[in-house]
Amino acid sequence: MAKSGHRSGEEALEMSVEAGNHGDAARLDDDGRPRRTGTMWTASAHIITAVIGAGVLSLAWAMAQLGWAPGLVAMVVFAAISYYTSTLLAECYRSGDPVSGKRNYTYTEAVRAFLGGAKVQFCGVIQYANLVGIAIGYTIAASISMLAIKRADCFHDKGHRSPCRSSSNPYMILFGAVEIIFSQIPDFDQIWWLSIVAAIMSFTYATIGLSLGVSQTISNGGFRGSLTGVAAAAGVTSTQKVWRSLQAFGDISFAYSYAYILIEIQDTIKSPPPSESTVMKRATMVSVATTTLFYMLCGCMGYAAFGDDAPDNLLTGFGFYEPFWLLDVANAAIVVHLVGAYQVFCQPLFAFVETRAAARWPGSRFMARELRVGPFAFSVFRLTWRTAFVCLTTVVAMLLPFFGDVVGLLGAVSFWPLTVYFPVEMYIAQQGVPRWSTRWVCLQTLSVACFLVSVAGAIGSTAGVIDAVKIHKPFSGY
């Protein structure tokens, strides 16, 4: 990334000439880059891949901590906030004119263009630290699902009371090895097919979880659960009730924490007409409506099926044992989905590091020379650094395999700054919203309210992580 974060049209054209595109200007966009081909449907696939993730599996547990009334309200409110701030962010893809203004290729570049100063560094630290955290969380979730397949088969053969214990470490290593291969796909434009496959997988396991919840509810003879969730009684102290309720907000916010990759997704949409912001808003509406419906169905039916005993992971906590083969299909779909979701979330981080490195060593053959094989592009630098990144996230995941607690903490820490604060501040700067005007006050009130919720969720999730650390042995895989 250039130090100023800006490139003139001439500089962009020079870059495209060096890349061998000088003889075919018709294949270039207004910034001199290869013509973008994304549509509302491919953008929706990217978003759904990012949104319907492992977080959906913890929503039944979150509902159990909050109860029917607060749980439903929380999911609707988080969905509405995420959609609204995403529409604000869509307006910030171009600086100045919404159709012909300068493009901001990444979330951080948009922050630099509209806010600048220390806020750029703050955004970068929060965004990329969160992306690292999500990579770790997805490695944990994938290994748990792979382990669940083995355990489901074991329970089926040996009975539900058999311990069927096994380490998750080999599965984390296997997942990391697969991600090393897929991480050699250079950018978003090249992984649209992976996003579509991942989106299909997410619908597959969410539908299976929903179906099993409905089946269990019918078998129970009605809905379980209460208006206020788990009661502070035997086995659950008043303090634990508070911490778990706060962590539940973190889990729900994680399910809707995806705004920080929207600019990168919007940068794949083909040039106007219509404008990229218009297409992105439509894609966001389709995606959020679809995912919210699935979230509410999965979370509600999981809670209805198990009540206050809902596991923190609906498909791997073994609230269900049979049909074991259907659980295997669902968990296999989770793994395939997480392979794609890992790449969708990590591509912005990969692009950031590689752009900065290219700017630092512009003539280096170590950086520039590559071998292309289908969608893969192998270079010494990309292979070295991306492999090192995947290995690092895998090792950390082996140290901290706490799915529910990690999910809640990631969601709480990232939701306010990346989903609310920066989109609101950038929109205010772009539109020139007057300070203390009605719109300004409403936007700031929304930001402050979400900040308080994020702090509460972070406190609850941190307490959960501390409790988990006390009983866990690093690298044990249990």
Coordinates of C-alpha atoms in Angstrom, one line a residue:
M1 CA 0.0 0.0 0.0
A2 CA 1.5 3.4 -1.0
K3 CA 2.3 5.6 1.9
S4 CA -0.4 8.1 1.0
G5 CA -2.9 5.5 0.3
H6 CA -3.8 7.1 -3.1
R7 CA -2.9 6.4 -6.6
S8 CA -3.5 8.7 -9.5
G9 CA -5.1 7.4 -12.7
E10 CA -1.7 7.7 -14.4
E11 CA 0.1 5.6 -11.7
A12 CA -2.6 3.0 -11.9
L13 CA -2.3 2.9 -15.7
E14 CA 1.5 2.5 -15.4
M15 CA 0.9 -0.4 -13.0
S16 CA -1.4 -2.1 -15.5
V17 CA 1.1 -1.5 -18.4
E18 CA 3.8 -3.2 -16.3
A19 CA 1.3 -6.1 -15.8
G20 CA 1.0 -6.5 -19.6
N21 CA -2.4 -4.9 -20.1
H22 CA -1.2 -1.9 -22.1
G23 CA -2.5 -3.3 -25.4
D24 CA -6.0 -3.9 -24.3
A25 CA -7.5 -0.8 -22.5
A26 CA -11.0 -2.2 -23.0
R27 CA -10.2 -4.8 -20.3
L28 CA -9.3 -2.1 -17.8
D29 CA -11.5 -0.2 -15.3
D30 CA -11.3 3.5 -14.7
D31 CA -8.4 3.0 -12.2
G32 CA -6.3 1.0 -14.7
R33 CA -6.9 -2.3 -13.0
P34 CA -8.3 -5.3 -14.7
R35 CA -12.1 -4.9 -15.3
R36 CA -14.1 -6.1 -12.4
T37 CA -16.9 -8.6 -13.1
G38 CA -18.7 -9.0 -9.8
T39 CA -22.5 -8.8 -9.6
M40 CA -25.1 -8.5 -6.8
W41 CA -25.2 -12.3 -6.7
T42 CA -21.4 -12.9 -6.4
A43 CA -21.2 -10.1 -3.7
S44 CA -24.1 -11.7 -1.9
A45 CA -22.3 -15.1 -2.0
H46 CA -19.2 -13.5 -0.5
I47 CA -21.2 -11.8 2.3
I48 CA -23.2 -15.0 3.1
T49 CA -20.0 -16.9 3.2
A50 CA -18.7 -14.5 5.8
V51 CA -21.9 -14.0 7.8
I52 CA -23.4 -17.5 8.0
G53 CA -20.5 -19.1 9.7
A54 CA -19.7 -21.0 12.8
G55 CA -21.4 -18.3 14.8
V56 CA -24.8 -19.7 13.9
L57 CA -24.1 -22.9 15.9
S58 CA -23.7 -20.9 19.2
L59 CA -27.0 -19.0 18.9
A60 CA -29.1 -21.7 20.6
W61 CA -26.7 -21.4 23.6
A62 CA -27.0 -17.6 23.5
M63 CA -30.8 -17.8 23.4
A64 CA -30.6 -20.1 26.5
Q65 CA -28.7 -17.5 28.4
L66 CA -31.0 -14.6 27.5
G67 CA -34.4 -16.4 27.1
W68 CA -37.1 -16.0 24.4
A69 CA -37.9 -12.3 24.9
P70 CA -34.4 -10.7 25.1
G71 CA -32.9 -13.3 22.7
L72 CA -35.2 -12.6 19.9
V73 CA -35.0 -8.8 20.4
A74 CA -31.2 -9.0 20.4
M75 CA -31.0 -10.8 17.1
V76 CA -33.4 -8.5 15.4
V77 CA -31.6 -5.4 16.7
F78 CA -28.1 -6.6 15.8
A79 CA -29.4 -7.5 12.3
A80 CA -31.0 -4.1 11.8
I81 CA -27.8 -2.3 13.0
S82 CA -25.6 -4.4 10.8
Y83 CA -27.7 -3.7 7.7
Y84 CA -28.0 0.0 8.4
T85 CA -24.2 0.6 9.0
S86 CA -23.4 -1.6 6.0
T87 CA -25.4 0.8 3.8
L88 CA -23.5 3.7 5.2
L89 CA -20.2 1.9 4.5
A90 CA -21.3 1.2 0.9
E91 CA -21.4 4.9 0.3
C92 CA -17.7 5.2 1.3
Y93 CA -16.3 2.9 -1.5
R94 CA -15.7 6.0 -3.6
S95 CA -14.4 9.3 -2.4
G96 CA -16.2 12.3 -3.8
D97 CA -18.6 11.5 -6.7
P98 CA -20.4 8.2 -6.0
V99 CA -20.0 7.0 -9.6
S100 CA -16.7 8.4 -10.8
G101 CA -14.8 9.3 -7.6
K102 CA -11.6 7.7 -6.4
R103 CA -12.0 4.1 -5.4
N104 CA -11.0 3.0 -1.9
Y105 CA -9.8 -0.6 -2.4
T106 CA -9.8 -1.6 1.3
Y107 CA -11.6 -0.8 4.5
T108 CA -8.4 0.9 5.9
E109 CA -8.0 3.0 2.7
A110 CA -11.6 4.2 3.2
V111 CA -10.8 5.2 6.7
R112 CA -7.7 7.0 5.5
A113 CA -9.6 8.9 2.8
F114 CA -12.4 10.1 5.1
L115 CA -10.9 10.3 8.5
G116 CA -7.1 10.1 8.4
G117 CA -4.7 10.6 11.3
A118 CA -4.5 8.3 14.2
K119 CA -7.8 6.7 13.3
V120 CA -6.2 4.9 10.4
Q121 CA -3.7 3.2 12.7
F122 CA -6.4 2.4 15.2
C123 CA -8.6 0.9 12.5
G124 CA -5.7 -1.1 11.0
V125 CA -4.8 -2.6 14.4
I126 CA -8.4 -3.5 15.2
Q127 CA -9.2 -4.9 11.8
Y128 CA -6.2 -7.0 11.2
A129 CA -6.0 -8.3 14.8
N130 CA -9.6 -9.3 14.5
L131 CA -8.9 -11.1 11.1
V132 CA -6.2 -13.0 12.8
G133 CA -8.6 -13.9 15.6
I134 CA -11.2 -15.1 13.2
A135 CA -8.7 -17.3 11.4
I136 CA -7.9 -18.8 14.8
G137 CA -11.6 -19.2 15.7
Y138 CA -12.4 -20.9 12.4
T139 CA -9.5 -23.3 12.8
I140 CA -10.9 -24.2 16.2
A141 CA -14.4 -24.6 14.8
A142 CA -13.3 -26.7 11.8
S143 CA -11.3 -29.1 14.0
I144 CA -14.3 -29.5 16.4
S145 CA -16.5 -30.4 13.5
M146 CA -14.0 -32.9 12.2
L147 CA -13.7 -34.4 15.6
A148 CA -17.5 -34.5 16.0
I149 CA -17.7 -36.7 12.9
K150 CA -15.4 -39.3 14.5
R151 CA -17.2 -39.1 17.8
A152 CA -20.7 -39.4 16.2
D153 CA -19.6 -42.6 14.5
C154 CA -18.1 -43.8 17.8
F155 CA -21.3 -43.1 19.8
H156 CA -23.3 -44.9 17.1
D157 CA -21.1 -48.0 17.4
K158 CA -20.3 -48.0 21.1
G159 CA -23.3 -46.3 22.7
H160 CA -24.0 -42.7 23.9
R161 CA -22.3 -43.3 27.3
S162 CA -18.9 -44.2 25.8
P163 CA -16.3 -41.5 26.4
C164 CA -15.2 -41.5 22.7
R165 CA -12.4 -39.0 23.6
S166 CA -9.9 -37.9 21.0
S167 CA -7.6 -35.0 20.4
S168 CA -8.5 -32.2 18.1
N169 CA -4.9 -31.3 17.3
P170 CA -4.5 -33.6 14.2
Y171 CA -7.7 -32.1 12.7
M172 CA -6.3 -28.5 13.3
I173 CA -3.1 -29.5 11.5
L174 CA -5.1 -31.0 8.6
F175 CA -7.3 -27.9 8.3
G176 CA -4.2 -25.7 8.4
A177 CA -2.6 -27.8 5.6
V178 CA -5.7 -27.3 3.4
E179 CA -5.6 -23.5 4.1
I180 CA -2.0 -23.3 3.1
I181 CA -3.0 -24.6 -0.4
F182 CA -6.0 -22.3 -0.8
S183 CA -4.2 -19.3 0.5
Q184 CA -2.2 -19.3 -2.7
I185 CA -5.2 -18.0 -4.5
P186 CA -4.2 -14.3 -4.9
D187 CA -7.3 -12.3 -4.4
F188 CA -11.1 -12.0 -4.0
D189 CA -11.8 -12.1 -7.8
Q190 CA -10.3 -15.5 -8.0
I191 CA -12.2 -17.1 -5.1
W192 CA -15.8 -16.3 -6.1
W193 CA -16.4 -20.0 -6.8
L194 CA -15.0 -20.9 -3.4
S195 CA -17.4 -18.4 -1.8
I196 CA -20.4 -19.9 -3.7
V197 CA -19.5 -23.4 -2.6
A198 CA -19.0 -22.2 1.0
A199 CA -22.3 -20.4 0.9
I200 CA -24.1 -23.6 -0.2
M201 CA -22.4 -25.5 2.6
S202 CA -23.5 -22.9 5.2
F203 CA -27.1 -23.3 4.1
T204 CA -26.6 -27.1 4.2
Y205 CA -25.5 -27.4 7.8
A206 CA -27.8 -24.6 9.0
T207 CA -30.8 -26.4 7.4
I208 CA -29.7 -29.7 9.0
G209 CA -29.4 -28.0 12.4
L210 CA -32.8 -26.4 12.0
S211 CA -34.4 -29.7 10.9
L212 CA -32.9 -31.6 13.8
G213 CA -34.1 -28.9 16.2
V214 CA -37.6 -29.1 14.8
S215 CA -37.6 -32.9 15.0
Q216 CA -36.4 -32.8 18.6
T217 CA -39.0 -30.2 19.5
I218 CA -41.8 -32.4 18.1
S219 CA -40.4 -35.3 20.0
N220 CA -40.4 -33.3 23.2
G221 CA -44.1 -32.5 22.6
G222 CA -43.6 -28.7 22.6
F223 CA -41.2 -25.8 23.0
R224 CA -38.7 -25.7 25.9
G225 CA -37.1 -22.7 27.4
S226 CA -38.4 -19.6 29.3
L227 CA -38.8 -15.9 28.7
T228 CA -35.6 -15.0 30.7
G229 CA -33.4 -18.0 30.0
V230 CA -31.1 -19.9 32.4
A231 CA -32.1 -19.1 36.0
A232 CA -29.6 -18.4 38.7
A233 CA -30.2 -21.6 40.7
A234 CA -28.4 -24.8 41.5
G235 CA -25.2 -25.0 39.4
V236 CA -25.4 -21.5 38.1
T237 CA -24.6 -18.6 40.4
S238 CA -25.9 -15.1 40.0
T239 CA -22.5 -13.9 38.8
Q240 CA -22.2 -16.7 36.2
K241 CA -25.7 -15.8 35.0
V242 CA -24.5 -12.2 34.4
W243 CA -21.3 -13.3 32.7
R244 CA -23.1 -15.8 30.5
S245 CA -25.7 -13.3 29.5
L246 CA -23.1 -10.8 28.5
Q247 CA -21.2 -13.4 26.6
A248 CA -24.4 -14.2 24.7
F249 CA -24.4 -10.7 23.4
G250 CA -20.8 -11.3 22.2
D251 CA -21.9 -14.5 20.4
I252 CA -24.7 -12.7 18.6
S253 CA -22.5 -9.8 17.7
F254 CA -20.0 -12.2 16.3
A255 CA -22.7 -13.6 14.0
Y256 CA -23.1 -10.2 12.5
S257 CA -19.5 -9.0 12.5
Y258 CA -18.5 -8.8 8.8
A259 CA -18.5 -5.1 7.9
Y260 CA -14.7 -4.9 7.7
I261 CA -14.5 -7.0 4.6
L262 CA -17.4 -5.2 2.7
I263 CA -15.2 -2.7 1.0
E264 CA -13.0 -5.4 -0.4
I265 CA -16.1 -7.3 -1.6
Q266 CA -17.5 -4.1 -3.1
D267 CA -14.2 -3.7 -5.0
T268 CA -15.1 -6.9 -7.0
I269 CA -18.3 -5.4 -8.4
K270 CA -18.2 -4.3 -12.1
S271 CA -18.2 -0.6 -12.9
P272 CA -21.4 1.5 -13.2
P273 CA -24.1 1.7 -14.2
P274 CA -25.6 1.1 -11.7
S275 CA -23.1 2.4 -9.1
E276 CA -21.2 0.0 -7.0
S277 CA -22.9 1.3 -3.9
T278 CA -26.3 0.6 -5.3
V279 CA -25.4 -3.0 -6.1
M280 CA -23.7 -3.4 -2.8
K281 CA -26.8 -2.2 -0.9
R282 CA -28.9 -4.7 -2.7
A283 CA -26.5 -7.5 -2.0
T284 CA -26.4 -6.5 1.7
M285 CA -30.2 -6.5 1.9
V286 CA -30.4 -10.0 0.3
S287 CA -27.6 -11.3 2.5
V288 CA -28.7 -9.9 5.8
A289 CA -32.4 -10.9 5.3
T290 CA -31.4 -14.4 4.4
T291 CA -28.9 -14.9 7.2
T292 CA -31.2 -13.3 9.8
L293 CA -34.0 -15.7 8.9
F294 CA -31.6 -18.7 9.3
Y295 CA -30.2 -17.3 12.5
M296 CA -33.5 -16.9 14.1
L297 CA -34.8 -20.3 12.9
C298 CA -31.6 -22.1 14.1
G299 CA -31.2 -20.2 17.3
C300 CA -34.9 -20.5 18.2
M301 CA -35.4 -24.1 17.2
G302 CA -32.2 -25.1 19.0
Y303 CA -33.4 -23.4 22.2
A304 CA -36.9 -24.9 21.7
A305 CA -35.4 -28.3 21.4
F306 CA -33.0 -28.2 24.4
G307 CA -34.2 -25.3 26.5
D308 CA -31.7 -24.2 29.1
D309 CA -29.5 -27.2 28.4
A310 CA -28.7 -26.0 24.8
P311 CA -25.0 -26.8 24.0
D312 CA -22.6 -24.0 23.0
N313 CA -22.3 -25.7 19.5
L314 CA -25.5 -27.1 18.2
L315 CA -24.0 -29.8 16.0
T316 CA -20.8 -30.7 17.9
G317 CA -22.1 -30.5 21.5
F318 CA -24.1 -33.7 21.0
G319 CA -27.5 -32.5 21.8
F320 CA -28.2 -34.8 18.9
Y321 CA -26.8 -38.3 18.5
E322 CA -29.0 -39.7 15.7
P323 CA -29.2 -40.0 12.8
F324 CA -25.4 -40.0 13.1
W325 CA -24.9 -39.9 9.3
L326 CA -26.8 -36.7 9.1
L327 CA -24.6 -35.2 11.8
D328 CA -21.6 -36.3 9.7
V329 CA -23.0 -34.5 6.6
A330 CA -23.7 -31.4 8.6
N331 CA -20.2 -31.3 10.2
A332 CA -18.5 -32.0 6.9
A333 CA -20.5 -29.1 5.4
I334 CA -19.2 -26.9 8.3
V335 CA -15.6 -27.8 7.5
V336 CA -16.0 -27.1 3.8
H337 CA -17.7 -23.8 4.6
L338 CA -14.9 -22.8 7.0
V339 CA -12.3 -23.5 4.4
G340 CA -13.9 -20.8 2.2
A341 CA -14.8 -18.4 5.0
Y342 CA -11.2 -18.5 6.2
Q343 CA -10.0 -17.3 2.8
V344 CA -12.8 -14.6 2.5
F345 CA -11.7 -13.1 5.9
C346 CA -7.9 -13.5 5.4
Q347 CA -7.7 -12.1 1.9
P348 CA -7.8 -8.4 3.1
L349 CA -4.9 -9.2 5.5
F350 CA -3.0 -11.0 2.8
A351 CA -3.5 -8.1 0.4
F352 CA -2.4 -5.5 3.0
V353 CA 0.9 -7.2 3.8
E354 CA 1.7 -7.9 0.2
T355 CA 0.9 -4.4 -1.0
R356 CA 3.1 -2.9 1.7
A357 CA 5.9 -5.3 0.9
A358 CA 5.6 -4.5 -2.8
A359 CA 5.8 -0.8 -2.1
R360 CA 8.8 -1.4 0.2
W361 CA 10.8 -3.5 -2.3
P362 CA 9.3 -2.5 -5.7
G363 CA 12.0 -4.2 -7.9
S364 CA 12.3 -7.4 -6.0
R365 CA 12.0 -10.6 -8.1
F366 CA 11.3 -12.4 -4.7
M367 CA 8.1 -10.4 -4.6
A368 CA 7.1 -10.2 -8.3
R369 CA 8.0 -13.4 -9.9
E370 CA 5.2 -16.0 -9.8
L371 CA 3.9 -19.2 -11.4
R372 CA 0.1 -19.4 -12.2
V373 CA -1.7 -22.7 -12.1
G374 CA -5.5 -22.2 -12.6
P375 CA -6.7 -19.9 -9.8
F376 CA -3.5 -20.3 -7.9
A377 CA -0.5 -17.9 -8.1
F378 CA 2.7 -19.1 -6.5
S379 CA 5.5 -16.7 -5.7
V380 CA 8.3 -17.2 -3.2
F381 CA 7.1 -14.4 -1.0
R382 CA 3.4 -15.3 -1.1
L383 CA 4.1 -19.0 -0.4
T384 CA 6.5 -18.1 2.5
W385 CA 4.5 -15.5 4.3
R386 CA 1.0 -17.0 3.9
T387 CA 2.2 -20.4 4.9
A388 CA 3.8 -18.8 8.0
F389 CA 0.5 -17.0 8.8
V390 CA -1.6 -20.2 8.6
C391 CA 0.9 -22.1 10.7
L392 CA 0.8 -19.3 13.4
T393 CA -3.0 -19.3 13.6
T394 CA -3.0 -23.1 13.8
V395 CA -0.6 -23.2 16.7
V396 CA -2.5 -20.6 18.6
A397 CA -5.7 -22.5 18.0
M398 CA -4.1 -25.6 19.5
L399 CA -3.3 -23.5 22.5
L400 CA -6.8 -22.0 23.0
P401 CA -9.5 -24.4 21.7
F402 CA -12.4 -22.7 23.4
F403 CA -15.0 -22.3 20.7
G404 CA -17.8 -20.5 22.5
D405 CA -15.6 -18.2 24.6
V406 CA -13.4 -17.3 21.6
V407 CA -16.5 -16.5 19.4
G408 CA -18.0 -14.3 22.1
L409 CA -14.8 -12.4 22.7
L410 CA -14.1 -11.8 19.0
G411 CA -17.6 -10.6 18.3
A412 CA -17.6 -8.2 21.3
V413 CA -14.2 -6.7 20.6
S414 CA -14.8 -6.1 16.8
F415 CA -18.5 -5.2 16.6
W416 CA -18.5 -1.6 17.8
P417 CA -15.3 -0.2 16.1
L418 CA -15.6 -2.0 12.8
T419 CA -19.3 -2.5 12.3
V420 CA -20.6 0.8 13.8
Y421 CA -18.0 3.4 14.7
F422 CA -16.0 3.7 11.6
P423 CA -18.9 3.4 9.1
V424 CA -20.8 6.1 11.1
E425 CA -17.8 8.5 11.2
M426 CA -16.9 8.0 7.6
Y427 CA -20.5 8.6 6.5
I428 CA -20.6 11.8 8.6
A429 CA -17.4 13.0 7.0
Q430 CA -18.5 12.1 3.5
Q431 CA -21.9 13.6 3.7
G432 CA -20.8 16.6 5.7
V433 CA -23.4 16.0 8.4
P434 CA -23.5 19.1 10.7
R435 CA -22.4 18.6 14.3
W436 CA -25.3 18.5 16.7
S437 CA -27.9 18.2 13.9
T438 CA -30.6 15.7 14.4
R439 CA -29.0 13.1 12.1
W440 CA -25.6 13.6 13.8
V441 CA -27.0 13.1 17.3
C442 CA -28.9 10.0 16.2
L443 CA -25.8 8.5 14.6
Q444 CA -23.7 9.2 17.6
T445 CA -26.3 7.8 20.0
L446 CA -26.3 4.6 17.9
S447 CA -22.5 4.4 18.2
V448 CA -22.4 5.0 21.9
A449 CA -25.1 2.4 22.6
C450 CA -23.2 -0.2 20.5
F451 CA -20.0 0.7 22.3
L452 CA -21.6 -0.1 25.7
V453 CA -23.0 -3.4 24.4
S454 CA -19.5 -4.4 23.0
V455 CA -17.8 -3.6 26.3
A456 CA -20.4 -5.7 28.2
G457 CA -19.9 -8.6 25.8
A458 CA -16.1 -8.4 26.0
I459 CA -16.3 -8.5 29.8
G460 CA -18.5 -11.6 29.8
S461 CA -16.5 -13.4 27.2
T462 CA -13.2 -12.6 29.0
A463 CA -14.6 -14.2 32.1
G464 CA -15.5 -17.3 30.1
V465 CA -12.0 -17.5 28.6
I466 CA -10.4 -17.2 32.1
D467 CA -12.6 -20.0 33.4
A468 CA -11.7 -22.2 30.4
V469 CA -8.0 -21.6 30.8
K470 CA -8.1 -22.8 34.4
I471 CA -9.1 -26.3 33.3
H472 CA -7.3 -26.6 30.0
K473 CA -3.9 -28.0 29.2
P474 CA -2.2 -26.3 26.2
F475 CA -1.8 -28.6 23.1
S476 CA -3.8 -31.3 24.8
G477 CA -6.6 -31.0 22.2
Y478 CA -9.3 -31.4 24.8

